[in-house]
Coordinates of N, CA and C in Angstrom, one line a residue:
M46 N 9.8 4.2 -0.7 CA 9.0 3.6 0.3 C 9.2 3.1 1.3
W47 N 10.0 1.5 0.7 CA 10.4 0.8 2.0 C 11.4 1.6 3.2
R48 N 12.3 2.4 2.4 CA 13.3 2.6 3.6 C 12.0 3.6 4.9
W49 N 10.6 4.5 3.8 CA 10.0 5.0 5.2 C 9.5 4.3 6.0
L50 N 9.2 3.0 5.4 CA 8.4 2.0 6.3 C 9.0 1.6 7.1
K51 N 10.4 1.1 6.9 CA 11.1 0.5 8.2 C 11.3 1.2 9.2
S52 N 11.7 2.7 8.8 CA 11.8 3.8 9.6 C 10.8 4.1 10.4
K53 N 9.7 3.9 9.7 CA 8.6 4.1 10.9 C 8.5 2.8 11.9
L54 N 8.2 1.9 11.5 CA 8.3 0.6 12.0 C 10.0 0.5 12.8
R55 N 10.3 0.9 13.1 CA 12.0 0.4 13.7 C 11.8 1.9 15.3
L56 N 11.1 3.0 14.4 CA 11.7 3.9 15.5 C 12.7 4.1 15.5
P57 N 13.6 5.1 15.0 CA 14.3 5.6 15.4 C 14.7 6.4 16.7
R58 N 15.8 6.8 16.8 CA 16.7 7.7 17.8 C 16.1 8.8 18.3
N59 N 15.5 9.4 17.1 CA 14.9 10.9 17.5 C 13.6 10.6 16.6
A60 N 12.8 9.7 16.6 CA 11.6 9.7 16.9 C 10.2 10.3 17.4
E61 N 11.2 10.7 18.4 CA 10.3 11.7 19.1 C 10.5 12.8 18.5
A62 N 11.4 13.7 18.9 CA 12.1 14.6 17.1 C 11.0 15.0 16.1
E63 N 11.4 13.5 15.5 CA 10.4 13.4 14.1 C 9.2 13.7 14.5
E64 N 8.3 13.0 15.5 CA 6.8 13.6 15.2 C 6.5 15.0 16.1
A65 N 7.6 15.8 16.7 CA 7.3 16.7 17.3 C 7.1 17.6 15.8
A66 N 8.6 17.4 15.4 CA 7.9 18.1 13.8 C 6.9 18.0 13.2
A67 N 6.3 17.2 13.0 CA 5.2 16.3 12.3 C 4.1 16.7 13.2
Q68 N 4.1 17.4 14.3 CA 3.2 17.9 14.7 C 3.0 19.4 14.5
A69 N 4.1 19.9 14.5 CA 3.9 21.3 14.3 C 3.6 22.0 12.9
R70 N 4.2 20.6 11.4 CA 3.8 20.6 10.4 C 2.2 21.0 10.5
A71 N 1.7 19.8 11.1 CA 0.2 19.6 11.1 C -0.6 20.7 11.6
A72 N -0.1 21.3 12.6 CA -0.6 22.4 13.3 C -0.6 24.0 12.6
S73 N 0.9 23.6 11.5 CA 0.5 25.2 10.6 C -0.6 24.9 9.6
Y74 N -1.2 23.4 8.9 CA -2.0 23.0 8.5 C -3.1 23.7 8.9
L75 N -3.4 23.3 10.4 CA -4.4 23.7 10.7 C -5.1 24.9 11.0
Q76 N -3.7 25.9 11.2 CA -4.1 27.7 11.0 C -4.2 28.1 10.2
D77 N -3.6 27.6 8.8 CA -4.0 28.2 7.8 C -5.2 28.9 6.9
G78 N -6.2 28.2 7.6 CA -7.5 28.6 7.5 C -8.0 27.6 6.0
A79 N -7.3 27.1 5.3 CA -7.6 26.7 4.1 C -8.3 24.8 4.6
T80 N -9.1 24.2 3.6 CA -9.9 23.2 3.4 C -9.0 21.6 3.8
P81 N -9.4 20.8 3.9 CA -8.8 19.4 3.0 C -8.5 19.2 1.8
K82 N -9.6 20.1 1.4 CA -9.5 19.5 -0.2 C -8.4 20.5 -0.9
Q83 N -8.4 22.4 -0.4 CA -7.5 22.3 -1.0 C -5.9 21.9 -0.8
W84 N -5.9 21.5 0.8 CA -4.4 21.2 1.1 C -4.4 19.7 0.1
L85 N -5.2 19.1 -0.1 CA -4.7 17.7 -1.0 C -4.8 18.2 -2.4
R86 N -5.5 19.1 -3.0 CA -5.4 19.6 -4.2 C -4.0 20.0 -4.8
T87 N -3.8 21.0 -3.9 CA -2.0 21.2 -3.9 C -0.7 20.4 -3.6
A88 N -1.2 19.2 -2.7 CA -0.1 18.1 -2.4 C -0.4 17.2 -3.8
W89 N -0.9 17.4 -4.6 CA -1.5 16.8 -5.6 C -1.3 16.6 -7.2
A90 N -0.7 18.9 -6.9 CA -1.3 18.7 -8.7 C 0.2 18.7 -8.9
G91 N -0.1 18.6 -10.3 CA 1.1 17.8 -11.2 C 1.3 16.1 -10.9
G92 N 1.0 15.4 -10.0 CA 1.1 13.9 -9.5 C 0.5 13.2 -10.8
E93 N 1.7 12.6 -11.3 CA 1.8 11.9 -12.5 C 0.7 10.8 -12.6
F94 N -0.1 10.2 -12.0 CA -1.0 9.2 -11.4 C -2.4 9.7 -11.0
Y95 N -2.6 10.9 -10.7 CA -3.8 11.4 -9.7 C -4.4 12.1 -11.0
E96 N -6.2 11.6 -10.8 CA -6.9 11.8 -11.9 C -7.9 12.6 -11.4
P97 N -8.4 13.8 -11.0 CA -9.4 14.6 -10.8 C -10.8 13.2 -10.4
P98 N -11.5 14.1 -9.7 CA -13.4 13.3 -9.4 C -13.6 13.1 -10.7
P99 N -14.8 12.6 -11.2 CA -15.4 11.6 -12.4 C -16.4 13.0 -12.3
S100 N -16.7 13.3 -13.4 CA -17.8 14.5 -13.6 C -19.2 14.3 -12.9
D101 N -19.4 12.9 -12.6 CA -20.7 12.4 -11.8 C -20.5 12.5 -10.3
A102 N -19.3 12.8 -10.2 CA -19.3 12.6 -8.2 C -19.9 12.8 -7.7
W103 N -20.5 13.9 -7.9 CA -22.0 14.4 -7.1 C -22.8 13.3 -6.6
S104 N -23.3 12.1 -8.2 CA -24.7 11.6 -7.7 C -23.8 10.5 -7.2
Q105 N -22.2 10.1 -7.7 CA -22.2 8.7 -6.7 C -21.7 9.5 -5.1
I106 N -21.9 10.3 -4.7 CA -21.9 10.7 -3.2 C -23.2 10.4 -2.8
E107 N -24.4 10.8 -3.1 CA -26.0 10.8 -3.4 C -25.8 9.1 -3.0
A108 N -25.3 8.9 -3.8 CA -26.1 7.5 -4.1 C -25.3 5.9 -3.3
L109 N -24.3 6.5 -2.8 CA -23.0 6.4 -1.4 C -24.0 6.4 -0.4
E110 N -24.6 7.4 0.1 CA -25.2 8.2 1.3 C -26.7 7.2 1.2
E111 N -27.3 7.3 0.2 CA -28.7 6.4 0.0 C -28.2 5.0 0.4
R112 N -27.3 4.2 -0.1 CA -27.0 3.1 0.0 C -26.6 2.6 1.5
Y113 N -26.4 3.2 2.2 CA -25.7 3.2 3.4 C -26.5 4.0 4.7
G114 N -27.9 4.8 3.7 CA -28.6 5.4 4.8 C -27.7 6.1 6.0
I115 N -27.0 7.2 5.5 CA -25.8 8.0 6.0 C -25.6 9.1 5.5
R116 N -25.4 10.3 6.4 CA -25.4 11.3 5.8 C -23.7 11.5 5.7
I117 N -23.1 11.9 4.8 CA -21.7 12.3 5.6 C -21.4 13.3 5.5
P118 N -20.1 13.3 6.6 CA -20.0 14.7 6.9 C -19.6 15.6 5.6
E119 N -19.4 17.1 6.3 CA -19.6 18.6 5.0 C -18.3 18.0 4.3
D120 N -17.2 18.5 5.4 CA -15.6 18.5 5.1 C -15.5 17.3 4.2
F121 N -15.8 16.2 4.3 CA -15.0 15.1 3.4 C -16.3 14.8 2.3
R122 N -17.4 15.2 2.7 CA -18.4 15.7 1.1 C -17.4 16.0 0.0
D123 N -17.1 17.4 0.9 CA -16.8 18.6 -0.5 C -15.0 18.0 -1.2
Y124 N -14.8 16.8 -0.2 CA -13.5 16.1 -0.8 C -13.9 15.6 -1.8
L125 N -14.7 14.5 -1.1 CA -15.1 13.5 -2.7 C -15.5 14.2 -3.4
G126 N -16.7 15.3 -3.6 CA -17.0 15.8 -4.9 C -15.8 16.6 -5.9
D127 N -15.3 17.0 -5.5 CA -14.3 17.7 -5.6 C -12.4 17.4 -5.7
V128 N -12.4 16.6 -5.2 CA -10.6 16.1 -4.6 C -10.4 14.6 -5.1
A129 N -11.1 14.0 -4.5 CA -11.4 12.6 -4.5 C -10.6 12.0 -6.0
P130 N -9.7 11.1 -5.8 CA -9.4 10.3 -7.1 C -10.3 10.1 -8.3
N131 N -10.6 9.9 -9.3 CA -11.5 9.4 -10.1 C -11.1 7.7 -10.5
E132 N -9.8 7.4 -10.3 CA -9.2 6.1 -9.4 C -8.4 6.2 -8.6
D133 N -8.2 4.9 -7.7 CA -7.7 5.0 -6.7 C -6.4 5.2 -6.5
F134 N -5.6 6.4 -6.0 CA -4.6 6.8 -6.0 C -3.5 6.7 -4.3
M135 N -2.3 6.3 -5.2 CA -1.5 6.0 -4.4 C -0.4 7.6 -3.8
D136 N -0.3 8.0 -3.0 CA 0.5 9.5 -2.8 C 1.6 8.9 -2.4
D137 N 2.8 9.8 -1.7 CA 4.2 9.7 -1.9 C 4.6 9.2 -0.8
I138 N 3.9 8.9 0.2 CA 3.6 8.1 2.0 C 3.5 6.8 1.9
G139 N 3.0 6.1 0.7 CA 1.9 4.9 0.6 C 0.8 4.6 1.4
V140 N 0.3 5.8 1.3 CA -1.5 6.1 1.5 C -2.0 6.4 0.3
T141 N -3.2 5.4 0.0 CA -3.9 4.9 -1.5 C -5.6 5.2 -0.9
W142 N -5.2 6.5 -1.8 CA -6.6 6.9 -1.6 C -7.8 6.6 -2.4
W143 N -8.9 6.0 -1.9 CA -9.8 5.7 -2.8 C -10.6 6.8 -3.7
S144 N -11.1 6.1 -4.8 CA -12.4 6.6 -5.4 C -13.6 6.2 -5.1
I145 N -14.5 7.3 -5.2 CA -15.6 7.4 -4.5 C -16.4 5.7 -5.0
K146 N -16.7 5.9 -6.0 CA -17.2 4.0 -6.3 C -16.1 2.9 -5.7
N147 N -14.9 3.1 -5.2 CA -14.6 1.9 -4.2 C -14.7 1.9 -2.3
I148 N -15.5 3.3 -2.6 CA -15.6 3.4 -0.7 C -16.4 2.3 -0.4
K149 N -17.0 1.8 0.5 CA -17.7 0.4 1.3 C -17.8 1.3 2.7
N150 N -18.6 0.6 3.4 CA -19.0 0.8 5.1 C -17.9 -0.3 5.3
I151 N -18.0 -0.5 6.8 CA -16.9 -1.7 7.5 C -17.5 -2.8 6.9
P152 N -18.2 -3.5 7.1 CA -18.8 -4.6 7.1 C -18.9 -5.2 6.1
D153 N -19.4 -4.1 4.7 CA -19.0 -4.3 3.7 C -17.5 -4.4 2.6
E154 N -16.6 -3.6 3.3 CA -15.5 -3.8 3.1 C -14.5 -5.3 3.6
C155 N -15.0 -5.1 4.8 CA -14.9 -6.6 5.9 C -15.4 -7.7 6.9
P156 N -15.8 -8.2 6.1 CA -16.6 -9.5 6.4 C -16.1 -9.7 7.8
T157 N -15.1 -10.2 7.2 CA -14.6 -10.6 8.9 C -13.2 -9.7 9.4
S158 N -13.2 -9.6 10.5 CA -12.5 -8.4 10.9 C -11.1 -8.4 10.3
P159 N -10.5 -7.2 10.3 CA -9.3 -7.3 9.3 C -8.2 -6.9 11.0
G160 N -8.5 -6.7 12.4 CA -7.8 -7.0 13.5 C -8.6 -6.9 14.7
D161 N -8.2 -6.2 15.7 CA -8.9 -6.1 16.9 C -10.0 -5.6 17.0
I162 N -11.3 -5.6 17.2 CA -12.4 -5.0 17.5 C -12.6 -3.6 18.7
N163 N -12.9 -2.4 18.2 CA -12.6 -1.4 19.3 C -14.8 -1.8 19.2
P164 N -14.8 -2.0 20.8 CA -16.8 -1.8 20.4 C -17.3 -0.7 20.4
L165 N -16.8 0.9 20.1 CA -16.9 2.0 20.1 C -17.5 2.1 18.4
I166 N -16.5 1.6 17.7 CA -16.6 1.4 16.3 C -17.4 -0.1 16.0
E167 N -17.4 -1.3 16.2 CA -18.1 -1.9 16.1 C -19.8 -1.7 15.9
E168 N -20.1 -1.3 17.2 CA -21.5 -0.9 17.4 C -22.0 -0.3 16.2
E169 N -21.3 0.8 15.8 CA -22.1 1.5 14.0 C -21.2 1.2 13.2
S170 N -20.3 -0.2 13.1 CA -19.5 -0.1 11.9 C -20.2 0.0 10.4
D171 N -21.8 -0.5 10.9 CA -22.2 -0.2 9.3 C -22.1 1.3 8.7
K172 N -21.7 2.5 9.6 CA -22.0 4.2 9.6 C -20.6 4.3 9.2
Y173 N -19.6 3.6 9.4 CA -18.1 4.2 9.1 C -18.2 3.7 7.4
L174 N -17.5 4.5 6.8 CA -17.0 4.5 5.3 C -15.5 4.4 5.3
I175 N -15.1 3.1 4.4 CA -13.3 2.9 4.8 C -12.7 3.6 3.2
F176 N -12.2 5.4 3.5 CA -11.9 5.5 2.1 C -10.2 6.1 2.0
S177 N -9.2 5.2 2.9 CA -8.4 4.8 2.0 C -7.3 4.2 2.8
D178 N -6.1 3.3 2.5 CA -5.3 2.4 3.0 C -4.3 2.4 2.8
F179 N -3.1 1.8 3.4 CA -1.9 2.0 3.9 C -1.1 0.6 3.4
L180 N 0.0 1.0 2.1 CA 0.5 0.2 1.1 C -0.4 -0.9 0.9
I181 N -1.1 -1.1 0.1 CA -1.8 -2.2 -0.1 C -2.6 -2.8 0.8
W182 N -3.1 -1.9 1.7 CA -4.0 -2.5 2.8 C -3.2 -3.5 4.0
C183 N -2.2 -3.0 4.0 CA -1.6 -3.3 5.6 C -3.4 -2.5 6.7
Y184 N -3.5 -1.8 6.6 CA -5.0 -1.2 8.1 C -5.1 0.0 6.6
A185 N -6.2 0.3 7.3 CA -6.9 1.5 6.4 C -7.4 2.3 7.6
W186 N -8.3 3.7 7.1 CA -9.2 4.7 7.4 C -10.4 4.5 7.3
S187 N -11.2 5.1 8.4 CA -12.1 5.2 7.9 C -13.0 6.3 8.6
I188 N -14.5 6.7 8.5 CA -15.1 8.1 8.7 C -16.0 7.7 9.1
C189 N -16.3 8.3 10.4 CA -18.4 7.8 10.7 C -18.8 8.9 10.3
C190 N -19.8 8.2 10.2 CA -20.9 8.8 9.4 C -22.3 8.9 10.2
S191 N -22.3 8.4 11.5 CA -23.6 8.3 12.2 C -23.6 9.9 12.7
E192 N -24.9 9.6 13.3 CA -25.1 11.0 13.9 C -24.9 10.9 15.2
G193 N -24.0 10.2 15.9 CA -24.1 10.3 17.2 C -22.2 11.0 17.7
E194 N -22.1 10.4 18.7 CA -20.8 11.4 19.7 C -19.6 11.4 18.3
N195 N -19.8 10.2 17.7 CA -18.6 9.8 17.1 C -18.3 10.6 16.0
R196 N -19.3 11.2 15.4 CA -19.9 11.4 14.0 C -18.5 12.2 13.3
G197 N -17.9 11.7 12.6 CA -16.7 12.5 11.9 C -15.2 12.6 12.0
K198 N -14.9 11.6 13.0 CA -14.0 11.3 13.8 C -13.6 9.8 12.9
I199 N -12.1 9.9 12.5 CA -11.2 9.0 11.4 C -10.8 8.0 12.5
A200 N -11.0 6.6 12.5 CA -11.4 5.3 12.7 C -9.8 4.5 12.0
L201 N -8.9 4.4 12.5 CA -7.9 3.4 11.9 C -8.5 1.6 12.2
I202 N -8.9 1.4 10.9 CA -9.0 -0.2 10.9 C -8.3 -1.2 10.9
G203 N -8.1 -2.0 11.2 CA -6.9 -3.3 10.5 C -5.4 -2.9 11.9
G204 N -5.2 -2.2 12.9 CA -4.8 -1.6 13.6 C -4.3 -2.8 15.0
S205 N -4.5 -2.5 15.5 CA -4.3 -3.3 17.3 C -4.2 -2.3 18.2
P206 N -4.9 -2.2 18.9 CA -7.0 -2.5 18.4 C -7.3 -1.6 17.4
D207 N -8.3 -1.7 16.4 CA -8.9 -0.7 16.0 C -9.4 0.7 17.3
C208 N -8.7 2.0 15.7 CA -8.9 3.0 17.2 C -9.1 4.2 16.1
F209 N -9.9 5.4 17.6 CA -9.1 6.4 16.5 C -8.3 7.6 16.5
V210 N -8.0 8.1 15.2 CA -6.9 8.5 15.3 C -6.9 10.6 14.8
A211 N -8.2 10.4 14.5 CA -8.2 11.9 14.5 C -10.0 12.4 14.8
D212 N -9.9 13.6 15.3 CA -11.5 13.8 15.5 C -12.1 14.6 14.6
D213 N -11.4 14.7 13.2 CA -12.8 14.7 12.3 C -11.2 14.6 11.0
F214 N -11.8 15.0 9.4 CA -11.2 15.0 8.5 C -9.8 15.7 7.9
R215 N -10.4 16.7 8.5 CA -9.5 17.8 8.4 C -8.3 17.7 9.2
Q216 N -8.4 17.4 10.4 CA -6.9 16.8 11.4 C -6.4 15.7 10.8
F217 N -7.0 14.7 10.3 CA -6.4 13.5 9.7 C -5.7 13.8 8.3
V218 N -6.3 14.5 7.8 CA -5.3 15.5 6.2 C -4.4 15.8 6.9
A219 N -4.6 17.1 7.3 CA -2.7 17.8 8.2 C -2.0 17.0 8.9
L220 N -2.8 15.5 9.8 CA -1.7 14.7 9.9 C -1.0 13.5 8.9
E221 N -1.5 13.7 8.1 CA -1.0 12.7 7.0 C -0.4 13.1 6.3
L222 N -0.6 14.9 5.8 CA 0.0 15.8 4.7 C 2.0 16.0 5.6
A223 N 1.4 16.0 6.6 CA 2.7 16.3 7.8 C 3.8 14.9 8.0
D224 N 3.1 13.6 7.5 CA 3.6 12.8 7.7 C 3.9 12.1 9.2
S225 N 2.5 12.1 10.3 CA 2.7 12.4 11.4 C 2.3 10.6 11.9
I226 N 2.9 9.7 12.4 CA 3.3 8.7 13.1 C 1.4 7.9 13.8
T227 N 0.9 9.3 14.0 CA -0.1 9.3 15.1 C -1.5 8.8 14.1
I228 N -1.4 8.5 13.1 CA -2.3 8.1 12.4 C -2.1 6.9 11.8
H229 N -0.6 6.0 11.9 CA -0.2 5.0 11.7 C -0.5 3.6 13.1
T230 N -0.8 4.3 14.3 CA -0.7 3.5 15.6 C -1.6 3.9 16.2
S231 N -2.2 2.6 17.3 CA -3.4 2.9 18.2 C -2.1 3.3 18.7
H232 N -3.0 5.0 19.7 CA -2.5 5.3 20.6 C -3.7 5.8 21.6
N233 N -4.7 4.7 22.3 CA -5.6 5.4 23.1 C -5.2 4.9 24.7

């Protein structure tokens, strides 16, 4: 895993070729017609440490929506109910996918700012749910659950600065499974 991280931070000479290949892999995910929960279920199948969601996942989702006064975007809601790990789960590239019980909004998870604040994210921070992080909270990702123009977008939190990295959960999962650098960096 450290070799992977060093390669991402160092940006090898062939970084453009690697990213082009990652984008092509992500595009193939997006064209196959499957859902993020299907992709993740397949990717995590047989994983030694992955535990499927708890039997009360749907009631936990409803409680999460009620606690924060939000309506979770459908593709993310389906992932939470059918695939989200029962206990936090780190995948092969160092992304920890949080269990429903550990998901919080930005103000609850980050009472003090973890990075440079993006005003578009900050103004609705109470409507963003942090659902995963990289290498034990180097930075994290959140989904916008507001009813505004950013609904469903995925934001990198703790980056420099915080920024949007995917238009929706489906695109984020495709990029993550394809090992794209774009979900790890500010590219505004």
